JSON list of C-alpha atoms in Angstrom, two decimals:
[
{"chain": "A", "resi": 21, "resn": "GLY", "atom": "CA", "xyz": [4.13, -14.04, -64.60]},
{"chain": "A", "resi": 22, "resn": "LEU", "atom": "CA", "xyz": [1.20, -11.76, -65.46]},
{"chain": "A", "resi": 23, "resn": "ALA", "atom": "CA", "xyz": [-1.92, -13.28, -67.05]},
{"chain": "A", "resi": 24, "resn": "GLY", "atom": "CA", "xyz": [-1.89, -16.81, -68.41]},
{"chain": "A", "resi": 25, "resn": "ASN", "atom": "CA", "xyz": [-0.29, -20.02, -67.22]},
{"chain": "A", "resi": 26, "resn": "ASP", "atom": "CA", "xyz": [3.26, -19.61, -65.97]},
{"chain": "A", "resi": 27, "resn": "ALA", "atom": "CA", "xyz": [6.06, -21.61, -64.38]},
{"chain": "A", "resi": 28, "resn": "LEU", "atom": "CA", "xyz": [7.72, -19.54, -61.65]},
{"chain": "A", "resi": 29, "resn": "ASP", "atom": "CA", "xyz": [10.96, -20.55, -59.92]},
{"chain": "A", "resi": 30, "resn": "GLY", "atom": "CA", "xyz": [11.93, -18.30, -57.03]},
{"chain": "A", "resi": 31, "resn": "GLY", "atom": "CA", "xyz": [15.36, -19.78, -56.46]},
{"chain": "A", "resi": 32, "resn": "THR", "atom": "CA", "xyz": [17.06, -19.02, -53.15]},
{"chain": "A", "resi": 33, "resn": "GLY", "atom": "CA", "xyz": [15.83, -16.56, -50.54]},
{"chain": "A", "resi": 34, "resn": "ILE", "atom": "CA", "xyz": [12.28, -15.55, -49.70]},
{"chain": "A", "resi": 35, "resn": "ASP", "atom": "CA", "xyz": [10.35, -15.05, -52.92]},
{"chain": "A", "resi": 36, "resn": "SER", "atom": "CA", "xyz": [6.79, -13.88, -53.55]},
{"chain": "A", "resi": 37, "resn": "ALA", "atom": "CA", "xyz": [4.34, -14.45, -56.36]},
{"chain": "A", "resi": 38, "resn": "VAL", "atom": "CA", "xyz": [1.87, -11.55, -56.66]},
{"chain": "A", "resi": 39, "resn": "TYR", "atom": "CA", "xyz": [-1.73, -12.05, -57.77]},
{"chain": "A", "resi": 40, "resn": "GLN", "atom": "CA", "xyz": [-4.31, -9.44, -58.70]},
{"chain": "A", "resi": 41, "resn": "VAL", "atom": "CA", "xyz": [-7.17, -11.28, -56.99]},
{"chain": "A", "resi": 42, "resn": "SER", "atom": "CA", "xyz": [-8.30, -11.74, -53.40]},
{"chain": "A", "resi": 43, "resn": "ARG", "atom": "CA", "xyz": [-7.28, -14.90, -51.56]},
{"chain": "A", "resi": 44, "resn": "SER", "atom": "CA", "xyz": [-10.79, -16.28, -52.00]},
{"chain": "A", "resi": 45, "resn": "GLY", "atom": "CA", "xyz": [-10.48, -15.71, -55.77]},
{"chain": "A", "resi": 46, "resn": "ALA", "atom": "CA", "xyz": [-7.62, -18.18, -56.08]},
{"chain": "A", "resi": 47, "resn": "VAL", "atom": "CA", "xyz": [-7.21, -21.91, -55.65]},
{"chain": "A", "resi": 48, "resn": "ILE", "atom": "CA", "xyz": [-3.90, -22.82, -54.02]},
{"chain": "A", "resi": 49, "resn": "GLY", "atom": "CA", "xyz": [-2.51, -26.30, -54.57]},
{"chain": "A", "resi": 50, "resn": "ARG", "atom": "CA", "xyz": [-1.02, -28.32, -51.73]},
{"chain": "A", "resi": 51, "resn": "GLY", "atom": "CA", "xyz": [2.00, -26.54, -50.25]},
{"chain": "A", "resi": 52, "resn": "GLY", "atom": "CA", "xyz": [1.63, -23.61, -52.62]},
{"chain": "A", "resi": 53, "resn": "SER", "atom": "CA", "xyz": [2.80, -25.66, -55.60]},
{"chain": "A", "resi": 54, "resn": "THR", "atom": "CA", "xyz": [0.16, -24.17, -57.88]},
{"chain": "A", "resi": 55, "resn": "VAL", "atom": "CA", "xyz": [-2.09, -21.12, -57.88]},
{"chain": "A", "resi": 56, "resn": "SER", "atom": "CA", "xyz": [-5.10, -20.78, -60.17]},
{"chain": "A", "resi": 57, "resn": "SER", "atom": "CA", "xyz": [-7.35, -17.78, -60.70]},
{"chain": "A", "resi": 58, "resn": "SER", "atom": "CA", "xyz": [-9.60, -16.57, -63.48]},
{"chain": "A", "resi": 59, "resn": "LEU", "atom": "CA", "xyz": [-7.45, -13.45, -63.89]},
{"chain": "A", "resi": 60, "resn": "ASP", "atom": "CA", "xyz": [-3.94, -14.90, -63.63]},
{"chain": "A", "resi": 61, "resn": "GLY", "atom": "CA", "xyz": [-4.38, -18.44, -65.06]},
{"chain": "A", "resi": 62, "resn": "THR", "atom": "CA", "xyz": [-2.68, -21.40, -63.44]},
{"chain": "A", "resi": 63, "resn": "ASP", "atom": "CA", "xyz": [0.88, -20.97, -62.25]},
{"chain": "A", "resi": 64, "resn": "SER", "atom": "CA", "xyz": [3.26, -23.76, -61.24]},
{"chain": "A", "resi": 65, "resn": "LEU", "atom": "CA", "xyz": [5.51, -22.59, -58.43]},
{"chain": "A", "resi": 66, "resn": "VAL", "atom": "CA", "xyz": [8.92, -23.83, -57.31]},
{"chain": "A", "resi": 67, "resn": "SER", "atom": "CA", "xyz": [10.87, -22.23, -54.44]},
{"chain": "A", "resi": 68, "resn": "VAL", "atom": "CA", "xyz": [8.25, -19.51, -53.98]},
{"chain": "A", "resi": 69, "resn": "GLU", "atom": "CA", "xyz": [7.68, -19.03, -50.26]},
{"chain": "A", "resi": 70, "resn": "ARG", "atom": "CA", "xyz": [5.03, -16.31, -50.24]},
{"chain": "A", "resi": 71, "resn": "LEU", "atom": "CA", "xyz": [1.83, -15.64, -52.15]},
{"chain": "A", "resi": 72, "resn": "VAL", "atom": "CA", "xyz": [0.58, -12.05, -52.26]},
{"chain": "A", "resi": 73, "resn": "PHE", "atom": "CA", "xyz": [-3.12, -11.39, -52.86]},
{"chain": "A", "resi": 74, "resn": "THR", "atom": "CA", "xyz": [-5.05, -8.13, -52.83]},
{"chain": "A", "resi": 75, "resn": "ASP", "atom": "CA", "xyz": [-6.46, -8.74, -49.34]},
{"chain": "A", "resi": 76, "resn": "LEU", "atom": "CA", "xyz": [-3.88, -10.89, -47.51]},
{"chain": "A", "resi": 77, "resn": "ASP", "atom": "CA", "xyz": [-0.76, -12.93, -48.06]},
{"chain": "A", "resi": 78, "resn": "VAL", "atom": "CA", "xyz": [0.12, -16.60, -47.47]},
{"chain": "A", "resi": 79, "resn": "ALA", "atom": "CA", "xyz": [3.51, -17.90, -46.30]},
{"chain": "A", "resi": 80, "resn": "PHE", "atom": "CA", "xyz": [4.69, -21.42, -47.13]},
{"chain": "A", "resi": 81, "resn": "ASP", "atom": "CA", "xyz": [8.17, -21.33, -45.59]},
{"chain": "A", "resi": 82, "resn": "LEU", "atom": "CA", "xyz": [7.07, -23.44, -42.63]},
{"chain": "A", "resi": 83, "resn": "SER", "atom": "CA", "xyz": [10.58, -24.81, -42.20]},
{"chain": "A", "resi": 84, "resn": "GLY", "atom": "CA", "xyz": [11.78, -21.19, -42.04]},
{"chain": "A", "resi": 85, "resn": "ASN", "atom": "CA", "xyz": [10.37, -17.90, -40.82]},
{"chain": "A", "resi": 86, "resn": "ALA", "atom": "CA", "xyz": [6.68, -18.78, -41.16]},
{"chain": "A", "resi": 87, "resn": "GLY", "atom": "CA", "xyz": [7.18, -21.90, -39.05]},
{"chain": "A", "resi": 88, "resn": "SER", "atom": "CA", "xyz": [9.09, -19.91, -36.45]},
{"chain": "A", "resi": 89, "resn": "VAL", "atom": "CA", "xyz": [6.28, -17.37, -36.25]},
{"chain": "A", "resi": 90, "resn": "ALA", "atom": "CA", "xyz": [3.67, -20.12, -35.86]},
{"chain": "A", "resi": 91, "resn": "ARG", "atom": "CA", "xyz": [5.69, -21.73, -33.05]},
{"chain": "A", "resi": 92, "resn": "ILE", "atom": "CA", "xyz": [6.19, -18.43, -31.21]},
{"chain": "A", "resi": 93, "resn": "LEU", "atom": "CA", "xyz": [2.53, -17.50, -31.55]},
{"chain": "A", "resi": 94, "resn": "GLY", "atom": "CA", "xyz": [1.45, -20.87, -30.20]},
{"chain": "A", "resi": 95, "resn": "ALA", "atom": "CA", "xyz": [3.75, -20.83, -27.19]},
{"chain": "A", "resi": 96, "resn": "VAL", "atom": "CA", "xyz": [3.31, -17.18, -26.19]},
{"chain": "A", "resi": 97, "resn": "PHE", "atom": "CA", "xyz": [-0.23, -16.28, -27.31]},
{"chain": "A", "resi": 98, "resn": "GLY", "atom": "CA", "xyz": [-1.83, -19.73, -27.56]},
{"chain": "A", "resi": 99, "resn": "PRO", "atom": "CA", "xyz": [-2.52, -22.04, -30.51]},
{"chain": "A", "resi": 100, "resn": "ALA", "atom": "CA", "xyz": [-5.53, -20.01, -31.71]},
{"chain": "A", "resi": 101, "resn": "ALA", "atom": "CA", "xyz": [-3.23, -17.00, -32.24]},
{"chain": "A", "resi": 102, "resn": "VAL", "atom": "CA", "xyz": [-1.73, -18.74, -35.27]},
{"chain": "A", "resi": 103, "resn": "GLY", "atom": "CA", "xyz": [-4.94, -17.71, -37.03]},
{"chain": "A", "resi": 104, "resn": "ASN", "atom": "CA", "xyz": [-4.42, -14.06, -36.08]},
{"chain": "A", "resi": 105, "resn": "ARG", "atom": "CA", "xyz": [-3.28, -12.69, -39.43]},
{"chain": "A", "resi": 106, "resn": "ALA", "atom": "CA", "xyz": [-2.11, -9.39, -37.95]},
{"chain": "A", "resi": 107, "resn": "TYR", "atom": "CA", "xyz": [0.13, -11.13, -35.37]},
{"chain": "A", "resi": 108, "resn": "ALA", "atom": "CA", "xyz": [1.51, -13.44, -38.05]},
{"chain": "A", "resi": 109, "resn": "GLY", "atom": "CA", "xyz": [2.30, -10.43, -40.25]},
{"chain": "A", "resi": 110, "resn": "ILE", "atom": "CA", "xyz": [4.12, -8.67, -37.41]},
{"chain": "A", "resi": 111, "resn": "GLY", "atom": "CA", "xyz": [6.21, -11.76, -36.70]},
{"chain": "A", "resi": 112, "resn": "LEU", "atom": "CA", "xyz": [7.14, -12.24, -40.35]},
{"chain": "A", "resi": 113, "resn": "TYR", "atom": "CA", "xyz": [8.00, -8.55, -40.68]},
{"chain": "A", "resi": 114, "resn": "TYR", "atom": "CA", "xyz": [10.54, -8.84, -37.88]},
{"chain": "A", "resi": 115, "resn": "LEU", "atom": "CA", "xyz": [12.06, -12.19, -38.87]},
{"chain": "A", "resi": 116, "resn": "ASP", "atom": "CA", "xyz": [12.25, -11.30, -42.56]},
{"chain": "A", "resi": 117, "resn": "GLY", "atom": "CA", "xyz": [13.87, -8.01, -41.55]},
{"chain": "A", "resi": 118, "resn": "GLY", "atom": "CA", "xyz": [16.70, -9.75, -39.70]},
{"chain": "A", "resi": 119, "resn": "THR", "atom": "CA", "xyz": [15.43, -10.02, -36.12]},
{"chain": "A", "resi": 120, "resn": "SER", "atom": "CA", "xyz": [16.61, -13.28, -34.60]},
{"chain": "A", "resi": 121, "resn": "TYR", "atom": "CA", "xyz": [14.28, -16.00, -33.35]},
{"chain": "A", "resi": 122, "resn": "ALA", "atom": "CA", "xyz": [15.32, -15.14, -29.78]},
{"chain": "A", "resi": 123, "resn": "GLY", "atom": "CA", "xyz": [14.76, -11.44, -30.48]},
{"chain": "A", "resi": 124, "resn": "LEU", "atom": "CA", "xyz": [11.25, -12.06, -31.74]},
{"chain": "A", "resi": 125, "resn": "MET", "atom": "CA", "xyz": [10.57, -14.36, -28.79]},
{"chain": "A", "resi": 126, "resn": "GLU", "atom": "CA", "xyz": [11.58, -11.56, -26.42]},
{"chain": "A", "resi": 127, "resn": "LEU", "atom": "CA", "xyz": [9.33, -9.07, -28.23]},
{"chain": "A", "resi": 128, "resn": "ALA", "atom": "CA", "xyz": [6.43, -11.53, -28.03]},
{"chain": "A", "resi": 129, "resn": "LEU", "atom": "CA", "xyz": [6.94, -12.21, -24.32]},
{"chain": "A", "resi": 130, "resn": "ASN", "atom": "CA", "xyz": [7.13, -8.48, -23.58]},
{"chain": "A", "resi": 131, "resn": "ALA", "atom": "CA", "xyz": [3.99, -7.80, -25.61]},
{"chain": "A", "resi": 132, "resn": "ARG", "atom": "CA", "xyz": [2.09, -10.60, -23.87]},
{"chain": "A", "resi": 133, "resn": "LEU", "atom": "CA", "xyz": [3.34, -10.24, -20.27]},
{"chain": "A", "resi": 134, "resn": "SER", "atom": "CA", "xyz": [5.11, -6.86, -19.98]},
{"chain": "A", "resi": 135, "resn": "ALA", "atom": "CA", "xyz": [8.82, -6.32, -19.64]},
{"chain": "A", "resi": 136, "resn": "THR", "atom": "CA", "xyz": [8.99, -7.57, -16.03]},
{"chain": "A", "resi": 137, "resn": "PRO", "atom": "CA", "xyz": [6.89, -10.72, -15.62]},
{"chain": "A", "resi": 138, "resn": "THR", "atom": "CA", "xyz": [7.40, -13.01, -12.66]},
{"chain": "A", "resi": 139, "resn": "ASN", "atom": "CA", "xyz": [8.86, -16.45, -13.20]},
{"chain": "A", "resi": 140, "resn": "THR", "atom": "CA", "xyz": [5.51, -17.96, -12.23]},
{"chain": "A", "resi": 141, "resn": "GLU", "atom": "CA", "xyz": [3.70, -15.85, -14.85]},
{"chain": "A", "resi": 142, "resn": "ILE", "atom": "CA", "xyz": [6.13, -17.00, -17.53]},
{"chain": "A", "resi": 143, "resn": "VAL", "atom": "CA", "xyz": [5.83, -20.67, -16.61]},
{"chain": "A", "resi": 144, "resn": "ASP", "atom": "CA", "xyz": [2.04, -20.58, -16.32]},
{"chain": "A", "resi": 145, "resn": "LEU", "atom": "CA", "xyz": [1.70, -18.86, -19.70]},
{"chain": "A", "resi": 146, "resn": "LEU", "atom": "CA", "xyz": [4.02, -21.16, -21.63]},
{"chain": "A", "resi": 147, "resn": "TYR", "atom": "CA", "xyz": [2.89, -24.39, -19.99]},
{"chain": "A", "resi": 148, "resn": "THR", "atom": "CA", "xyz": [-0.79, -23.62, -20.43]},
{"chain": "A", "resi": 149, "resn": "ASN", "atom": "CA", "xyz": [-0.39, -22.60, -24.08]},
{"chain": "A", "resi": 150, "resn": "VAL", "atom": "CA", "xyz": [1.75, -25.59, -25.05]},
{"chain": "A", "resi": 151, "resn": "VAL", "atom": "CA", "xyz": [0.29, -28.35, -22.87]},
{"chain": "A", "resi": 152, "resn": "GLY", "atom": "CA", "xyz": [-3.29, -27.08, -22.83]},
{"chain": "A", "resi": 153, "resn": "THR", "atom": "CA", "xyz": [-3.72, -27.09, -19.06]},
{"chain": "A", "resi": 154, "resn": "ALA", "atom": "CA", "xyz": [-2.22, -25.17, -16.17]},
{"chain": "A", "resi": 155, "resn": "PRO", "atom": "CA", "xyz": [0.89, -26.76, -14.68]},
{"chain": "A", "resi": 156, "resn": "SER", "atom": "CA", "xyz": [0.61, -28.90, -11.58]},
{"chain": "A", "resi": 157, "resn": "PRO", "atom": "CA", "xyz": [2.25, -27.40, -8.48]},
{"chain": "A", "resi": 158, "resn": "ALA", "atom": "CA", "xyz": [5.21, -29.76, -8.98]},
{"chain": "A", "resi": 159, "resn": "ASP", "atom": "CA", "xyz": [5.66, -28.84, -12.65]},
{"chain": "A", "resi": 160, "resn": "ARG", "atom": "CA", "xyz": [5.31, -25.13, -11.86]},
{"chain": "A", "resi": 161, "resn": "ALA", "atom": "CA", "xyz": [7.93, -25.37, -9.11]},
{"chain": "A", "resi": 162, "resn": "TYR", "atom": "CA", "xyz": [10.32, -27.26, -11.41]},
{"chain": "A", "resi": 163, "resn": "TYR", "atom": "CA", "xyz": [10.16, -24.73, -14.27]},
{"chain": "A", "resi": 164, "resn": "VAL", "atom": "CA", "xyz": [10.13, -21.71, -11.96]},
{"chain": "A", "resi": 165, "resn": "GLY", "atom": "CA", "xyz": [13.24, -23.20, -10.35]},
{"chain": "A", "resi": 166, "resn": "LEU", "atom": "CA", "xyz": [14.96, -23.42, -13.74]},
{"chain": "A", "resi": 167, "resn": "LEU", "atom": "CA", "xyz": [14.34, -19.70, -14.22]},
{"chain": "A", "resi": 168, "resn": "ALA", "atom": "CA", "xyz": [15.23, -18.74, -10.64]},
{"chain": "A", "resi": 169, "resn": "ASN", "atom": "CA", "xyz": [18.50, -20.70, -10.79]},
{"chain": "A", "resi": 170, "resn": "HIS", "atom": "CA", "xyz": [19.37, -19.17, -14.18]},
{"chain": "A", "resi": 171, "resn": "VAL", "atom": "CA", "xyz": [19.39, -22.53, -15.95]},
{"chain": "A", "resi": 172, "resn": "PHE", "atom": "CA", "xyz": [17.13, -20.81, -18.50]},
{"chain": "A", "resi": 173, "resn": "THR", "atom": "CA", "xyz": [16.37, -17.20, -19.27]},
{"chain": "A", "resi": 174, "resn": "PRO", "atom": "CA", "xyz": [12.73, -16.39, -19.98]},
{"chain": "A", "resi": 175, "resn": "VAL", "atom": "CA", "xyz": [13.54, -16.33, -23.71]},
{"chain": "A", "resi": 176, "resn": "GLY", "atom": "CA", "xyz": [15.40, -19.63, -23.42]},
{"chain": "A", "resi": 177, "resn": "LEU", "atom": "CA", "xyz": [12.50, -21.35, -21.66]},
{"chain": "A", "resi": 178, "resn": "ALA", "atom": "CA", "xyz": [10.03, -19.87, -24.14]},
{"chain": "A", "resi": 179, "resn": "THR", "atom": "CA", "xyz": [12.17, -21.12, -27.02]},
{"chain": "A", "resi": 180, "resn": "LEU", "atom": "CA", "xyz": [12.30, -24.59, -25.46]},
{"chain": "A", "resi": 181, "resn": "ALA", "atom": "CA", "xyz": [8.49, -24.57, -25.16]},
{"chain": "A", "resi": 182, "resn": "ALA", "atom": "CA", "xyz": [7.95, -23.22, -28.68]},
{"chain": "A", "resi": 183, "resn": "ASP", "atom": "CA", "xyz": [10.24, -25.82, -30.25]},
{"chain": "A", "resi": 184, "resn": "THR", "atom": "CA", "xyz": [8.57, -28.85, -28.67]},
{"chain": "A", "resi": 185, "resn": "ASP", "atom": "CA", "xyz": [6.73, -31.38, -30.79]},
{"chain": "A", "resi": 186, "resn": "LEU", "atom": "CA", "xyz": [3.70, -30.78, -28.55]},
{"chain": "A", "resi": 187, "resn": "ASN", "atom": "CA", "xyz": [3.60, -27.12, -29.64]},
{"chain": "A", "resi": 188, "resn": "ALA", "atom": "CA", "xyz": [4.05, -28.11, -33.31]},
{"chain": "A", "resi": 189, "resn": "VAL", "atom": "CA", "xyz": [1.00, -30.35, -32.98]},
{"chain": "A", "resi": 190, "resn": "GLY", "atom": "CA", "xyz": [-0.95, -27.65, -31.12]},
{"chain": "A", "resi": 191, "resn": "VAL", "atom": "CA", "xyz": [-0.40, -25.06, -33.85]},
{"chain": "A", "resi": 192, "resn": "HIS", "atom": "CA", "xyz": [-1.03, -27.67, -36.60]},
{"chain": "A", "resi": 193, "resn": "LEU", "atom": "CA", "xyz": [2.37, -27.06, -38.18]},
{"chain": "A", "resi": 194, "resn": "ALA", "atom": "CA", "xyz": [2.02, -30.09, -40.46]},
{"chain": "A", "resi": 195, "resn": "GLY", "atom": "CA", "xyz": [-1.32, -28.81, -41.75]},
{"chain": "A", "resi": 196, "resn": "LEU", "atom": "CA", "xyz": [0.09, -25.32, -42.25]},
{"chain": "A", "resi": 197, "resn": "ALA", "atom": "CA", "xyz": [2.77, -26.78, -44.51]},
{"chain": "A", "resi": 198, "resn": "SER", "atom": "CA", "xyz": [-0.06, -27.76, -46.81]},
{"chain": "A", "resi": 199, "resn": "THR", "atom": "CA", "xyz": [-2.31, -24.70, -46.51]},
{"chain": "A", "resi": 200, "resn": "GLY", "atom": "CA", "xyz": [0.18, -21.96, -45.64]},
{"chain": "A", "resi": 201, "resn": "LEU", "atom": "CA", "xyz": [0.15, -19.34, -42.90]},
{"chain": "A", "resi": 202, "resn": "GLU", "atom": "CA", "xyz": [-2.18, -16.49, -43.79]},
{"chain": "A", "resi": 203, "resn": "TYR", "atom": "CA", "xyz": [-0.98, -13.04, -42.71]},
{"chain": "A", "resi": 204, "resn": "LEU", "atom": "CA", "xyz": [-1.52, -9.35, -43.16]},
{"chain": "A", "resi": 205, "resn": "PRO", "atom": "CA", "xyz": [1.64, -7.50, -44.19]},
{"chain": "A", "resi": 206, "resn": "PHE", "atom": "CA", "xyz": [2.99, -5.19, -41.49]},
{"chain": "A", "resi": 207, "resn": "GLY", "atom": "CA", "xyz": [5.07, -2.07, -41.79]}
]
């Protein structure tokens, strides 16, 4: 779009609008529908999932890869990790590059717990991050049993936890749809 007021339609796929100002130098409308800056004017955006600024980027595909990253970060690293721009950038790098949701979940679990965590470590981590408290002995035994009896794999249980409404609330997914997920590009 360059300087001046523009109407940008990204169409299908993951599209980016690039701005020559820092994030703080721009005003982003609700859901990324508009972007205004003194250098670039005011742009109206349709089907543009990512905004690129000179210091960081913002993802608005919360029903796609950005939402998946937020859910994984919340379940595996805790709700506050959604604000970790480096982690968000790593997650988007992998999902945008073709890694599956389950593949990214496995990478996240391995990064957080190591490649050989115990079933109890997995359950305690996921339950605490999603529910906000450690599991009761009964809840711990139930979920550890699901892993021990191969009802769920660690990735399967982590995916179940990440996809709960409770996790969506914990990571403020509805609010992120309005403000976007800030991230630092990786790779």
